[in-house]
Short mmCIF file of C-alpha atoms in Angstrom, two decimals:
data_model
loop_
_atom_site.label_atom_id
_atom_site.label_comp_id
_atom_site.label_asym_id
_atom_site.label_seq_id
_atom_site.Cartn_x
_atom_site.Cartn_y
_atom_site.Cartn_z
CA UNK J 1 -4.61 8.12 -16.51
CA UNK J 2 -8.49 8.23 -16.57
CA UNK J 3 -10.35 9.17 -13.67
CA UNK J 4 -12.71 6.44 -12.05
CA UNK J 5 -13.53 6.05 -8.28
CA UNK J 6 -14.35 8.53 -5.75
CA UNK J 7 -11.05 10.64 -4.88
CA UNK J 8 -9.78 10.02 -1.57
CA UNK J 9 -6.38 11.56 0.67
CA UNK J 10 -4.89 14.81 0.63
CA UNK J 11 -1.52 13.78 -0.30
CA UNK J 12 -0.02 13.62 2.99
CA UNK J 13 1.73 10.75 4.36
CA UNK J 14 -0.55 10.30 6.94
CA UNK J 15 -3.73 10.07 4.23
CA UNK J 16 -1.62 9.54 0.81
CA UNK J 17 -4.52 10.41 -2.84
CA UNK J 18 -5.67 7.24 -4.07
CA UNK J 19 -5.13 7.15 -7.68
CA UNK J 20 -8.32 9.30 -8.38
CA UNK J 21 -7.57 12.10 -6.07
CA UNK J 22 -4.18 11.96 -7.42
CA UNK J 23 -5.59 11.57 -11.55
CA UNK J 24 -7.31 14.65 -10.14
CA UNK J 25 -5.34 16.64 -9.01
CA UNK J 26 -2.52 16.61 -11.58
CA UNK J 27 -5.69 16.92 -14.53
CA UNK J 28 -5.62 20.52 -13.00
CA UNK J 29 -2.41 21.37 -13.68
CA UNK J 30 -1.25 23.05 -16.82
CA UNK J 31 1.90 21.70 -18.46
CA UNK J 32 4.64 24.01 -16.48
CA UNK J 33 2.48 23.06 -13.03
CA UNK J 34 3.80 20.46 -10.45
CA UNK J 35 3.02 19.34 -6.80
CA UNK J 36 6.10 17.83 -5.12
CA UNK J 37 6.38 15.42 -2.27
CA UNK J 38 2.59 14.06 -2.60
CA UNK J 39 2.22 10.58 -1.41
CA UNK J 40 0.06 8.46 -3.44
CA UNK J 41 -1.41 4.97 -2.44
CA UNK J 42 -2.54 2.12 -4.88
CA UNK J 43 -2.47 -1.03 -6.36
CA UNK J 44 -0.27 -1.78 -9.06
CA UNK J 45 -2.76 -2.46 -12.26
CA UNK J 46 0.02 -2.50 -14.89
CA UNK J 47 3.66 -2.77 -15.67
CA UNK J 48 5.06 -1.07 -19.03
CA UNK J 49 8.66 -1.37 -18.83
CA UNK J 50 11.44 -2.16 -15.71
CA UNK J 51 14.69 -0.45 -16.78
CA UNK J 52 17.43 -2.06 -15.24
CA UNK J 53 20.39 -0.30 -17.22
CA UNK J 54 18.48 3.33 -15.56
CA UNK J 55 17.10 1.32 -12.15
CA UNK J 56 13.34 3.09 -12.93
CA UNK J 57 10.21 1.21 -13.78
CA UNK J 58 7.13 2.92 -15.33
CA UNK J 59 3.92 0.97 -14.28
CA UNK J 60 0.67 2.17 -13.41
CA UNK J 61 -1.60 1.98 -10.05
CA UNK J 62 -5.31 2.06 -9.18
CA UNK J 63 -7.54 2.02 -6.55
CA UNK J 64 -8.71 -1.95 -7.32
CA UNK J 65 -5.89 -3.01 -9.35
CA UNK J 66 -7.28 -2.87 -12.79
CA UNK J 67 -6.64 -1.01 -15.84
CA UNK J 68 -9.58 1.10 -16.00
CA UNK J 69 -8.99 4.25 -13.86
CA UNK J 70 -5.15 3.49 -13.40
CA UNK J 71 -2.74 6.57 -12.95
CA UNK J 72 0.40 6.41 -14.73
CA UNK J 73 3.78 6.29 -12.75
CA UNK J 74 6.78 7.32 -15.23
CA UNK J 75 9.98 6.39 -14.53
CA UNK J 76 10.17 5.78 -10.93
CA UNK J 77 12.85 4.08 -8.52
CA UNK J 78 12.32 1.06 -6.18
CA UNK J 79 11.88 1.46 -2.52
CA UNK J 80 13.77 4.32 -0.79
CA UNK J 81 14.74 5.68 -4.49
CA UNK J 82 17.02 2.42 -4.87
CA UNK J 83 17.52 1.56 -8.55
CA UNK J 84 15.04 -1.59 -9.64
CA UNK J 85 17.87 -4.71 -10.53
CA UNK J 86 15.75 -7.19 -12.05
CA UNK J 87 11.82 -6.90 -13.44
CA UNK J 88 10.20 -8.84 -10.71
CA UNK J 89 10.57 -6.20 -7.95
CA UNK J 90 7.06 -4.72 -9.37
CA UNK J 91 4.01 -7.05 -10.06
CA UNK J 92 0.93 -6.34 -10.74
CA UNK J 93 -1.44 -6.36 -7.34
CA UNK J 94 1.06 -5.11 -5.78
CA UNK J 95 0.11 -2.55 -2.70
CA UNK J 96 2.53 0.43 -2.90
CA UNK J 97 2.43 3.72 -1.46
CA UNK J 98 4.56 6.00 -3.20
CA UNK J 99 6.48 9.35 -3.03
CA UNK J 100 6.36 11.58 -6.08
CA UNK J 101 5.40 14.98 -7.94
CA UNK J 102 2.55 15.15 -10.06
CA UNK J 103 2.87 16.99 -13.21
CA UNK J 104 0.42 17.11 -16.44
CA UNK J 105 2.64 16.28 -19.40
CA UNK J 106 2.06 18.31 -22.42
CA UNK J 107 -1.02 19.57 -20.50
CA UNK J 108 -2.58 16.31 -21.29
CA UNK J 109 -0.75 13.34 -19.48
CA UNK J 110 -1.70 12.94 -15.53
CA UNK J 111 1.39 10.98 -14.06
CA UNK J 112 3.65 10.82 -11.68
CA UNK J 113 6.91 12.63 -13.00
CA UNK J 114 10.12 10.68 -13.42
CA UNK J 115 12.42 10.09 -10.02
CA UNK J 116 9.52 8.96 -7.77
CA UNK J 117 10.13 6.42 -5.08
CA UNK J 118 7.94 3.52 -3.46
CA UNK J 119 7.98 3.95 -0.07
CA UNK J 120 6.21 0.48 0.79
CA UNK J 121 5.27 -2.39 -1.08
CA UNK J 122 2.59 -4.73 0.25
CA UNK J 123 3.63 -3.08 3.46
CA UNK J 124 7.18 -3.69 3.41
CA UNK J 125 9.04 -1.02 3.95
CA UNK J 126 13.20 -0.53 2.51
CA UNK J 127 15.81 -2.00 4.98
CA UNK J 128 16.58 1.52 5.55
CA UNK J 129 13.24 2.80 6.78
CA UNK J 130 12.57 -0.67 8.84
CA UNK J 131 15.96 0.24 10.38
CA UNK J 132 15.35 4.04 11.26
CA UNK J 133 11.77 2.50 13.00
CA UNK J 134 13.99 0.27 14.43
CA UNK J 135 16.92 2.16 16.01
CA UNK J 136 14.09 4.73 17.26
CA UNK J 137 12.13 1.51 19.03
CA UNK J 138 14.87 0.86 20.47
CA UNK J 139 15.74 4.03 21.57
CA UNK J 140 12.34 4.67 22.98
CA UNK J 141 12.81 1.65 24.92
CA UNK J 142 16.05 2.39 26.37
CA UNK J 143 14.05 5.96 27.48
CA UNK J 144 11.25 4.18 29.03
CA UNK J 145 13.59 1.73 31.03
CA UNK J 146 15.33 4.80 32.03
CA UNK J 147 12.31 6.59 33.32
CA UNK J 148 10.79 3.20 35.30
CA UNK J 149 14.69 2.63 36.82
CA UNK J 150 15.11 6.88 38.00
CA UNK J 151 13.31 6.57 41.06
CA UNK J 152 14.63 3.36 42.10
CA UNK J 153 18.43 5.27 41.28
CA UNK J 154 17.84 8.14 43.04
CA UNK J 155 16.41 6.39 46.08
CA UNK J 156 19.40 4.30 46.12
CA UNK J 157 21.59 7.61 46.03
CA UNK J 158 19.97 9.42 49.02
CA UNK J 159 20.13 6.42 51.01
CA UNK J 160 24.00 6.05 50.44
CA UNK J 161 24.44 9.80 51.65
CA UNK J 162 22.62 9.34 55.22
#
């Protein structure tokens, strides 16, 4: 992965590297040296191979979507850590945001080590996460018409004891 483009993110969810800051930060590695859990944003630039006998894809991302600057991405799983089924879950110009450990290969490969996961895709995020967002929305309206209905309830209840 070469290094093009002006770093950005600190590999937080909240403010996930861009594929320099992430070229960057696993170029400073040695070869036994990893960070784990980083969150990495980008658009995919190119596709090597989608495995569907292993479920992974290795494809590479960059800030603009083209080749030159791209970070490598090897081996990773679809959204949520699902297994890829067929070669057209991952296109090029694709937005994804994904969940990984950098690692420098050999002490001269930036990527993103095998097992990563794509969190969203063109801002779609895995049945299961839109779910969990779900089920809380839900929940935090069922609070909130709880809170608004209280004083009416406990009004009601002191009245009935006069």
């Amino acid at each position: 992965g070469g290094e093009t483009g002006t770093p950005k993110g600190d590999g937080t969810q909240a403010s996930p590297f861009n594929a320099a800051a992430a070229a960057k930060a696993a170029k400073a590695l040695d070869e036994s040296g990893k960070v784990e859990n980083v969150y990495i944003t980008g658009i995919v630039s190119s596709v090597k191979d989608v495995n569907t006998q292993y479920g992974n894809a290795t494809y590479a991302i960059s800030d603009d979507g083209k080749e030159a600057g791209q970070f490598s991405v090897f081996r990773g799983l679809y959204l949520d850590g699902a297994k890829f089924t067929s070669a057209d879950q991952i296109k090029v110009g694709q937005k994804v945001v994904i969940l990984g450990t950098l690692v420098n290969y050999k002490g001269n490969t930036p990527q993103v080590a095998q097992g990563s996961k794509i969190i969203s895709i063109d801002g779609q995020f895995s049945p299961a996460q839109t779910g969990r967002n779900w089920s809380l929305h839900k929940e935090v309206a069922s609070l909130h018409r709880l809170t608004t209905m209280a004083p009416t309830l406990l009004s009601a209840c002191t009245l009935k004891t006069h």
